[in-house]
Amino acid sequence: MTSQWYYVPVCIRFISEGDIHALSGVNLVLKNEDGQILFESTISLSHIPPHNLKDYQLYVTSSSLSEGDDVNWHPCIPSFDIPMMERRDDNLYKYLNFFKENGFKIIPNDTISRNTLMSLNILGIEPKSGSLSKIIGSDLYEVIDFANAEAPDSITIRSYPFSFTNPLLFSDFKSTGGVNLTITKEDEILGYLSDIKYLENMAGGIVTISETTGSIGLVLGNLRKYNGDGDLVFILSWEMIWKLIAKRIPNLNARPSMKLSSRMNRVRSILPVVVTEDSSLFWGSCIYYNESTLVTNNHVIKQYIDRPMLVDCKIFLSKEQTINLTNKDELFTPYDQLDLSFIKLSHENQEKLKKIDSLTPIECDYFYLTGEPVTTIGFGLYFNNLYVEPLQSNGNISAKYSLPLYNGNTSTLPCIIVTSASCWNGSSGGGLFKQSTNQLVGLICSNAQVVIPDFGDNKKENTTEKLSKIVLCIPIEVINDCYKNLHNTEKLELNDRIGHTWNLIPYHNDIIVSKPKL
């Protein structure tokens, strides 16, 4: 007899005499062909240590349980709590602990003093009055298929943010975005990273694959870099959730089968560049341009260019294999005004690169328009050499501008692309790809940085702000032309306006058009 899973998003409150918390969650119901309930549970991912639950009164509601201005909260009790990590050698613990040791906070877990990663748990609750599905009504449930995803699949988080501010307005709130990275270890999907903006009380929210019945997991929380560089949402996979629940409830024969993502043709031509000087480590990205050459930003490898005897520059081909740049590798920066450098690999390093079957030089696309869907791929925000996979982000070409590349030329070509796909520190040197072809259209250079408005309060701490979704890229046409002219005996002179454009120096004329006098 076949069976089917159904779900409805919920909101959970924790209230004690001196403390309040809120989570999002999901009520899951498994029914057979006759509509009989085989399994039901309300599940969330909680940062409240299980031994503290006795101090709180628990309440649950859903969007259908509101009547006019009234939100009906049903008292609950915990039905199970399962640690997400039991040992420090668990893959999930090691993955999350990397962030803890490298300048990140995990929200909301780190908002409770003395919390550790071991405090995180899968929490099951049930109303004191009985089945939540009977209170809500079965006609309000939606079909769910437990699935996996690949970057940059489109996803939706359904949650109840700002629960104590306005649970009516933010009821079953939908936040859309994409998967930036699928985190896999030993053929097991631990979870996913997304640049969807994390909102208060979003933890526990169900994550669905947009426009399908598929769901990939629940929001664990927000990985937030405390120097302000950026943040990512961590989504715990259903694969992990059901594996952990099955340990506590071994007679649960209804463990769902995982549907695989249908995404194919992953780009395998972006590599991390790690530059080490003394005890300081910096990283960026580079593109496998052709069989002998890598291309990146000049600022990514400038320290190595300036002091090759004192600085180490390493390129990761995989987590096990790297190549070190030496004096046998040639580095070229065609123009100071362009943040562009080529790395001509030595024969020895070329052979190492060719032996990695999964890596291939990029293919280029020259037909792209403003508004075209694109994807950024680069090693931004963090670098973990145990998980050598880039972050991917979807967006569109917001603008492109064309100029003659060299003085004396009359023909123009694109000299700058602006995209709304995200990038972060470390993404520099990565690639901008046209989604419809998976082919390269540009090289990621930098985020836009804007001045924060002066509010007249004399505070000077942060005068500028980086915009992760305004990204400047060098078009493929410029890269190819500079590469073609690398070994010209007479160096062509770059158009001054190219440098002005990249440095946002105005060179235009403002003309006020007035109505002609009669």
Short mmCIF file of N, CA and C in Angstrom, two decimals, residues 238-366:
data_model
loop_
_atom_site.label_atom_id
_atom_site.label_comp_id
_atom_site.label_asym_id
_atom_site.label_seq_id
_atom_site.Cartn_x
_atom_site.Cartn_y
_atom_site.Cartn_z
N TRP A 238 17.11 16.94 4.94
CA TRP A 238 16.19 15.90 5.41
C TRP A 238 16.92 14.58 5.58
N GLU A 239 17.92 14.35 4.75
CA GLU A 239 18.71 13.12 4.89
C GLU A 239 19.28 13.00 6.30
N MET A 240 19.83 14.11 6.83
CA MET A 240 20.37 14.10 8.19
C MET A 240 19.26 14.04 9.23
N ILE A 241 18.19 14.80 9.01
CA ILE A 241 17.10 14.85 9.99
C ILE A 241 16.48 13.48 10.19
N TRP A 242 16.17 12.79 9.09
CA TRP A 242 15.53 11.48 9.22
C TRP A 242 16.49 10.42 9.74
N LYS A 243 17.75 10.56 9.40
CA LYS A 243 18.75 9.63 9.94
C LYS A 243 18.80 9.73 11.47
N LEU A 244 18.76 10.97 11.99
CA LEU A 244 18.82 11.17 13.44
C LEU A 244 17.52 10.76 14.12
N ILE A 245 16.38 11.06 13.49
CA ILE A 245 15.10 10.66 14.08
C ILE A 245 14.98 9.14 14.13
N ALA A 246 15.46 8.47 13.09
CA ALA A 246 15.36 7.00 13.05
C ALA A 246 16.15 6.34 14.17
N LYS A 247 17.21 7.01 14.64
CA LYS A 247 17.98 6.46 15.77
C LYS A 247 17.14 6.46 17.05
N ARG A 248 16.31 7.49 17.21
CA ARG A 248 15.50 7.62 18.41
C ARG A 248 14.18 6.84 18.28
N ILE A 249 13.66 6.77 17.06
CA ILE A 249 12.39 6.09 16.82
C ILE A 249 12.64 4.97 15.82
N PRO A 250 13.26 3.87 16.24
CA PRO A 250 13.68 2.82 15.30
C PRO A 250 12.52 2.11 14.62
N ASN A 251 11.33 2.14 15.22
CA ASN A 251 10.19 1.46 14.60
C ASN A 251 9.49 2.34 13.57
N LEU A 252 10.09 3.50 13.27
CA LEU A 252 9.50 4.37 12.25
C LEU A 252 9.85 3.80 10.87
N ASN A 253 8.92 3.03 10.31
CA ASN A 253 9.16 2.41 9.01
C ASN A 253 8.83 3.36 7.86
N ALA A 254 8.45 4.57 8.21
CA ALA A 254 7.99 5.51 7.20
C ALA A 254 9.07 6.48 6.77
N ARG A 255 10.33 6.14 7.02
CA ARG A 255 11.41 7.05 6.62
C ARG A 255 11.31 7.32 5.12
N PRO A 256 11.24 8.58 4.71
CA PRO A 256 10.97 8.90 3.31
C PRO A 256 12.14 8.58 2.39
N SER A 257 11.81 8.28 1.15
CA SER A 257 12.87 8.09 0.15
C SER A 257 13.24 9.46 -0.39
N MET A 258 14.54 9.66 -0.64
CA MET A 258 15.02 10.97 -1.06
C MET A 258 15.01 11.08 -2.57
N LYS A 259 14.36 12.11 -3.10
CA LYS A 259 14.37 12.36 -4.53
C LYS A 259 15.58 13.21 -4.87
N LEU A 260 16.28 12.82 -5.92
CA LEU A 260 17.51 13.52 -6.31
C LEU A 260 17.20 14.74 -7.15
N SER A 261 18.05 15.75 -7.03
CA SER A 261 17.94 16.91 -7.91
C SER A 261 18.25 16.48 -9.34
N SER A 262 17.57 17.11 -10.28
CA SER A 262 17.79 16.78 -11.69
C SER A 262 18.85 17.66 -12.33
N ARG A 263 19.48 18.52 -11.54
CA ARG A 263 20.45 19.47 -12.12
C ARG A 263 21.70 18.75 -12.63
N MET A 264 22.14 19.15 -13.83
CA MET A 264 23.30 18.54 -14.46
C MET A 264 24.27 19.64 -14.90
N ASN A 265 25.37 19.21 -15.55
CA ASN A 265 26.32 20.13 -16.18
C ASN A 265 26.90 21.17 -15.22
N ARG A 266 27.44 20.70 -14.10
CA ARG A 266 28.05 21.62 -13.15
C ARG A 266 29.36 22.17 -13.72
N VAL A 267 29.59 23.45 -13.50
CA VAL A 267 30.82 24.10 -13.96
C VAL A 267 31.98 23.66 -13.06
N ARG A 268 33.07 23.18 -13.68
CA ARG A 268 34.23 22.69 -12.93
C ARG A 268 35.50 23.42 -13.35
N SER A 269 35.43 24.72 -13.46
CA SER A 269 36.60 25.45 -13.95
C SER A 269 37.01 26.60 -13.04
N ILE A 270 36.47 26.65 -11.82
CA ILE A 270 36.83 27.69 -10.86
C ILE A 270 37.63 27.06 -9.73
N LEU A 271 38.79 27.64 -9.43
CA LEU A 271 39.71 27.06 -8.43
C LEU A 271 40.04 28.10 -7.36
N PRO A 272 40.27 27.66 -6.11
CA PRO A 272 40.69 28.60 -5.07
C PRO A 272 42.19 28.87 -5.12
N VAL A 273 42.55 30.12 -4.88
CA VAL A 273 43.95 30.55 -4.79
C VAL A 273 44.21 30.96 -3.34
N VAL A 274 45.20 30.34 -2.71
CA VAL A 274 45.51 30.64 -1.31
C VAL A 274 46.91 31.25 -1.23
N VAL A 275 46.99 32.46 -0.70
CA VAL A 275 48.25 33.19 -0.59
C VAL A 275 48.62 33.29 0.89
N THR A 276 49.83 32.84 1.23
CA THR A 276 50.27 32.83 2.63
C THR A 276 51.54 33.66 2.78
N GLU A 277 51.51 34.59 3.74
CA GLU A 277 52.70 35.38 4.07
C GLU A 277 52.88 35.35 5.58
N ASP A 278 54.02 34.81 6.02
CA ASP A 278 54.24 34.58 7.45
C ASP A 278 53.08 33.73 7.98
N SER A 279 52.35 34.23 8.94
CA SER A 279 51.22 33.46 9.49
C SER A 279 49.88 33.94 8.95
N SER A 280 49.91 34.90 8.02
CA SER A 280 48.66 35.45 7.47
C SER A 280 48.26 34.68 6.21
N LEU A 281 46.97 34.38 6.11
CA LEU A 281 46.46 33.63 4.97
C LEU A 281 45.37 34.45 4.29
N PHE A 282 45.45 34.53 2.97
CA PHE A 282 44.44 35.22 2.17
C PHE A 282 44.03 34.27 1.05
N TRP A 283 42.84 34.43 0.55
CA TRP A 283 42.43 33.56 -0.56
C TRP A 283 41.53 34.32 -1.53
N GLY A 284 41.47 33.79 -2.72
CA GLY A 284 40.59 34.31 -3.75
C GLY A 284 40.26 33.16 -4.69
N SER A 285 39.90 33.49 -5.91
CA SER A 285 39.49 32.48 -6.88
C SER A 285 40.23 32.73 -8.20
N CYS A 286 40.23 31.73 -9.06
CA CYS A 286 40.78 31.89 -10.40
C CYS A 286 40.01 30.99 -11.36
N ILE A 287 40.16 31.27 -12.64
CA ILE A 287 39.44 30.54 -13.69
C ILE A 287 40.43 29.74 -14.52
N TYR A 288 40.08 28.49 -14.78
CA TYR A 288 40.86 27.63 -15.68
C TYR A 288 40.56 28.11 -17.10
N TYR A 289 41.41 29.01 -17.59
CA TYR A 289 41.13 29.76 -18.83
C TYR A 289 41.40 28.92 -20.07
N ASN A 290 42.58 28.34 -20.15
CA ASN A 290 42.88 27.37 -21.21
C ASN A 290 43.87 26.36 -20.65
N GLU A 291 44.34 25.43 -21.45
CA GLU A 291 45.13 24.31 -20.93
C GLU A 291 46.43 24.75 -20.25
N SER A 292 46.90 25.93 -20.56
CA SER A 292 48.17 26.39 -19.98
C SER A 292 48.01 27.57 -19.03
N THR A 293 46.82 28.15 -18.97
CA THR A 293 46.69 29.46 -18.33
C THR A 293 45.49 29.54 -17.38
N LEU A 294 45.72 30.20 -16.26
CA LEU A 294 44.66 30.59 -15.33
C LEU A 294 44.52 32.10 -15.38
N VAL A 295 43.32 32.60 -15.09
CA VAL A 295 43.11 34.04 -15.05
C VAL A 295 42.45 34.40 -13.73
N THR A 296 42.87 35.54 -13.17
CA THR A 296 42.34 35.98 -11.88
C THR A 296 42.46 37.50 -11.81
N ASN A 297 42.10 38.06 -10.66
CA ASN A 297 42.32 39.49 -10.42
C ASN A 297 43.75 39.72 -9.97
N ASN A 298 44.29 40.86 -10.33
CA ASN A 298 45.64 41.20 -9.89
C ASN A 298 45.71 41.29 -8.36
N HIS A 299 44.66 41.81 -7.73
CA HIS A 299 44.73 41.99 -6.27
C HIS A 299 44.74 40.67 -5.52
N VAL A 300 44.28 39.58 -6.16
CA VAL A 300 44.29 38.26 -5.51
C VAL A 300 45.72 37.76 -5.32
N ILE A 301 46.59 38.01 -6.30
CA ILE A 301 47.95 37.45 -6.26
C ILE A 301 49.03 38.53 -6.17
N LYS A 302 48.62 39.77 -5.89
CA LYS A 302 49.59 40.88 -5.90
C LYS A 302 50.72 40.68 -4.89
N GLN A 303 50.39 40.17 -3.71
CA GLN A 303 51.44 39.96 -2.71
C GLN A 303 52.50 38.97 -3.22
N TYR A 304 52.04 37.94 -3.93
CA TYR A 304 52.99 36.97 -4.48
C TYR A 304 53.79 37.60 -5.62
N ILE A 305 53.14 38.40 -6.46
CA ILE A 305 53.85 39.07 -7.56
C ILE A 305 54.94 39.98 -7.00
N ASP A 306 54.62 40.72 -5.94
CA ASP A 306 55.56 41.70 -5.38
C ASP A 306 56.70 41.04 -4.61
N ARG A 307 56.41 39.91 -3.91
CA ARG A 307 57.43 39.29 -3.05
C ARG A 307 57.42 37.77 -3.22
N PRO A 308 57.76 37.27 -4.40
CA PRO A 308 57.65 35.83 -4.66
C PRO A 308 58.54 34.96 -3.78
N MET A 309 59.62 35.52 -3.26
CA MET A 309 60.52 34.72 -2.41
C MET A 309 60.00 34.62 -0.97
N LEU A 310 59.11 35.53 -0.59
CA LEU A 310 58.63 35.56 0.80
C LEU A 310 57.19 35.08 0.94
N VAL A 311 56.50 35.01 -0.18
CA VAL A 311 55.07 34.70 -0.15
C VAL A 311 54.82 33.38 -0.88
N ASP A 312 53.96 32.55 -0.31
CA ASP A 312 53.59 31.27 -0.91
C ASP A 312 52.24 31.42 -1.59
N CYS A 313 52.13 30.92 -2.82
CA CYS A 313 50.87 30.98 -3.56
C CYS A 313 50.51 29.57 -4.01
N LYS A 314 49.38 29.09 -3.53
CA LYS A 314 48.97 27.70 -3.77
C LYS A 314 47.59 27.69 -4.40
N ILE A 315 47.41 26.83 -5.40
CA ILE A 315 46.11 26.68 -6.07
C ILE A 315 45.60 25.27 -5.80
N PHE A 316 44.40 25.19 -5.24
CA PHE A 316 43.81 23.90 -4.91
C PHE A 316 43.09 23.34 -6.13
N LEU A 317 43.50 22.15 -6.55
CA LEU A 317 42.81 21.44 -7.63
C LEU A 317 41.70 20.56 -7.07
N SER A 318 41.88 20.11 -5.85
CA SER A 318 40.89 19.35 -5.09
C SER A 318 41.32 19.46 -3.63
N LYS A 319 40.61 18.80 -2.72
CA LYS A 319 41.04 18.90 -1.32
C LYS A 319 42.33 18.13 -1.07
N GLU A 320 42.68 17.18 -1.97
CA GLU A 320 43.91 16.41 -1.80
C GLU A 320 45.07 16.95 -2.63
N GLN A 321 44.79 17.66 -3.73
CA GLN A 321 45.85 18.02 -4.67
C GLN A 321 45.95 19.53 -4.85
N THR A 322 47.17 20.02 -4.83
CA THR A 322 47.43 21.45 -5.02
C THR A 322 48.62 21.63 -5.96
N ILE A 323 48.75 22.84 -6.49
CA ILE A 323 49.97 23.22 -7.20
C ILE A 323 50.51 24.50 -6.56
N ASN A 324 51.81 24.56 -6.39
CA ASN A 324 52.47 25.75 -5.86
C ASN A 324 53.10 26.52 -7.00
N LEU A 325 52.87 27.82 -7.03
CA LEU A 325 53.52 28.65 -8.05
C LEU A 325 54.99 28.84 -7.69
N THR A 326 55.83 28.80 -8.72
CA THR A 326 57.28 28.98 -8.55
C THR A 326 57.77 29.94 -9.63
N ASN A 327 59.08 30.14 -9.69
CA ASN A 327 59.63 31.03 -10.71
C ASN A 327 59.54 30.43 -12.11
N LYS A 328 59.10 29.17 -12.21
CA LYS A 328 58.88 28.56 -13.52
C LYS A 328 57.52 28.95 -14.11
N ASP A 329 56.63 29.44 -13.26
CA ASP A 329 55.32 29.91 -13.72
C ASP A 329 55.44 31.40 -14.06
N GLU A 330 54.80 31.81 -15.15
CA GLU A 330 54.88 33.21 -15.58
C GLU A 330 53.59 33.94 -15.23
N LEU A 331 53.74 35.14 -14.68
CA LEU A 331 52.58 35.95 -14.31
C LEU A 331 52.58 37.24 -15.12
N PHE A 332 51.42 37.58 -15.69
CA PHE A 332 51.30 38.76 -16.54
C PHE A 332 50.13 39.62 -16.06
N THR A 333 50.37 40.90 -15.91
CA THR A 333 49.31 41.87 -15.63
C THR A 333 49.33 42.88 -16.76
N PRO A 334 48.42 42.78 -17.73
CA PRO A 334 48.52 43.59 -18.94
C PRO A 334 48.48 45.10 -18.69
N TYR A 335 47.58 45.55 -17.79
CA TYR A 335 47.42 46.98 -17.56
C TYR A 335 47.16 47.24 -16.07
N ASP A 336 47.80 48.27 -15.56
CA ASP A 336 47.59 48.64 -14.15
C ASP A 336 46.14 49.07 -13.90
N GLN A 337 45.51 49.64 -14.93
CA GLN A 337 44.14 50.15 -14.74
C GLN A 337 43.11 49.02 -14.67
N LEU A 338 43.49 47.82 -15.13
CA LEU A 338 42.57 46.68 -15.10
C LEU A 338 43.02 45.69 -14.04
N ASP A 339 42.12 45.27 -13.20
CA ASP A 339 42.44 44.31 -12.13
C ASP A 339 42.43 42.90 -12.72
N LEU A 340 43.41 42.64 -13.59
CA LEU A 340 43.41 41.41 -14.38
C LEU A 340 44.83 40.87 -14.49
N SER A 341 45.00 39.59 -14.15
CA SER A 341 46.31 38.93 -14.28
C SER A 341 46.14 37.54 -14.85
N PHE A 342 47.13 37.13 -15.64
CA PHE A 342 47.17 35.77 -16.20
C PHE A 342 48.30 34.99 -15.55
N ILE A 343 48.06 33.72 -15.28
CA ILE A 343 49.08 32.83 -14.72
C ILE A 343 49.38 31.77 -15.77
N LYS A 344 50.53 31.89 -16.43
CA LYS A 344 50.96 30.88 -17.41
C LYS A 344 51.71 29.80 -16.63
N LEU A 345 51.10 28.64 -16.52
CA LEU A 345 51.65 27.57 -15.68
C LEU A 345 52.87 26.92 -16.32
N SER A 346 53.78 26.49 -15.48
CA SER A 346 54.93 25.71 -15.95
C SER A 346 54.43 24.39 -16.53
N HIS A 347 55.27 23.74 -17.31
CA HIS A 347 54.88 22.45 -17.89
C HIS A 347 54.51 21.45 -16.80
N GLU A 348 55.26 21.47 -15.72
CA GLU A 348 54.99 20.55 -14.61
C GLU A 348 53.61 20.79 -14.01
N ASN A 349 53.26 22.05 -13.79
CA ASN A 349 51.96 22.37 -13.21
C ASN A 349 50.82 22.15 -14.20
N GLN A 350 51.09 22.36 -15.49
CA GLN A 350 50.07 22.05 -16.50
C GLN A 350 49.72 20.57 -16.48
N GLU A 351 50.73 19.73 -16.34
CA GLU A 351 50.49 18.28 -16.31
C GLU A 351 49.67 17.88 -15.09
N LYS A 352 49.96 18.50 -13.94
CA LYS A 352 49.17 18.21 -12.73
C LYS A 352 47.70 18.57 -12.94
N LEU A 353 47.48 19.70 -13.59
CA LEU A 353 46.12 20.17 -13.83
C LEU A 353 45.37 19.25 -14.79
N LYS A 354 46.06 18.79 -15.82
CA LYS A 354 45.42 17.93 -16.82
C LYS A 354 45.01 16.58 -16.25
N LYS A 355 45.68 16.15 -15.19
CA LYS A 355 45.39 14.84 -14.61
C LYS A 355 44.09 14.82 -13.80
N ILE A 356 43.54 15.99 -13.50
CA ILE A 356 42.28 16.06 -12.76
C ILE A 356 41.14 16.02 -13.78
N ASP A 357 40.55 14.84 -13.95
CA ASP A 357 39.54 14.66 -14.99
C ASP A 357 38.33 15.56 -14.82
N SER A 358 38.01 15.90 -13.58
CA SER A 358 36.79 16.69 -13.33
C SER A 358 36.96 18.16 -13.69
N LEU A 359 38.21 18.61 -13.94
CA LEU A 359 38.46 20.02 -14.25
C LEU A 359 38.61 20.21 -15.75
N THR A 360 37.94 21.21 -16.28
CA THR A 360 38.02 21.51 -17.71
C THR A 360 38.13 23.01 -17.91
N PRO A 361 38.87 23.46 -18.94
CA PRO A 361 38.92 24.90 -19.23
C PRO A 361 37.53 25.43 -19.57
N ILE A 362 37.34 26.71 -19.33
CA ILE A 362 36.03 27.32 -19.57
C ILE A 362 35.71 27.42 -21.06
N GLU A 363 34.41 27.50 -21.34
CA GLU A 363 33.93 27.88 -22.66
C GLU A 363 33.29 29.25 -22.51
N CYS A 364 33.34 30.04 -23.57
CA CYS A 364 32.90 31.44 -23.49
C CYS A 364 31.60 31.66 -24.24
N ASP A 365 30.84 32.65 -23.79
CA ASP A 365 29.61 33.07 -24.46
C ASP A 365 29.68 34.58 -24.66
N TYR A 366 29.51 35.01 -25.91
CA TYR A 366 29.64 36.43 -26.23
C TYR A 366 28.28 37.09 -26.48
#
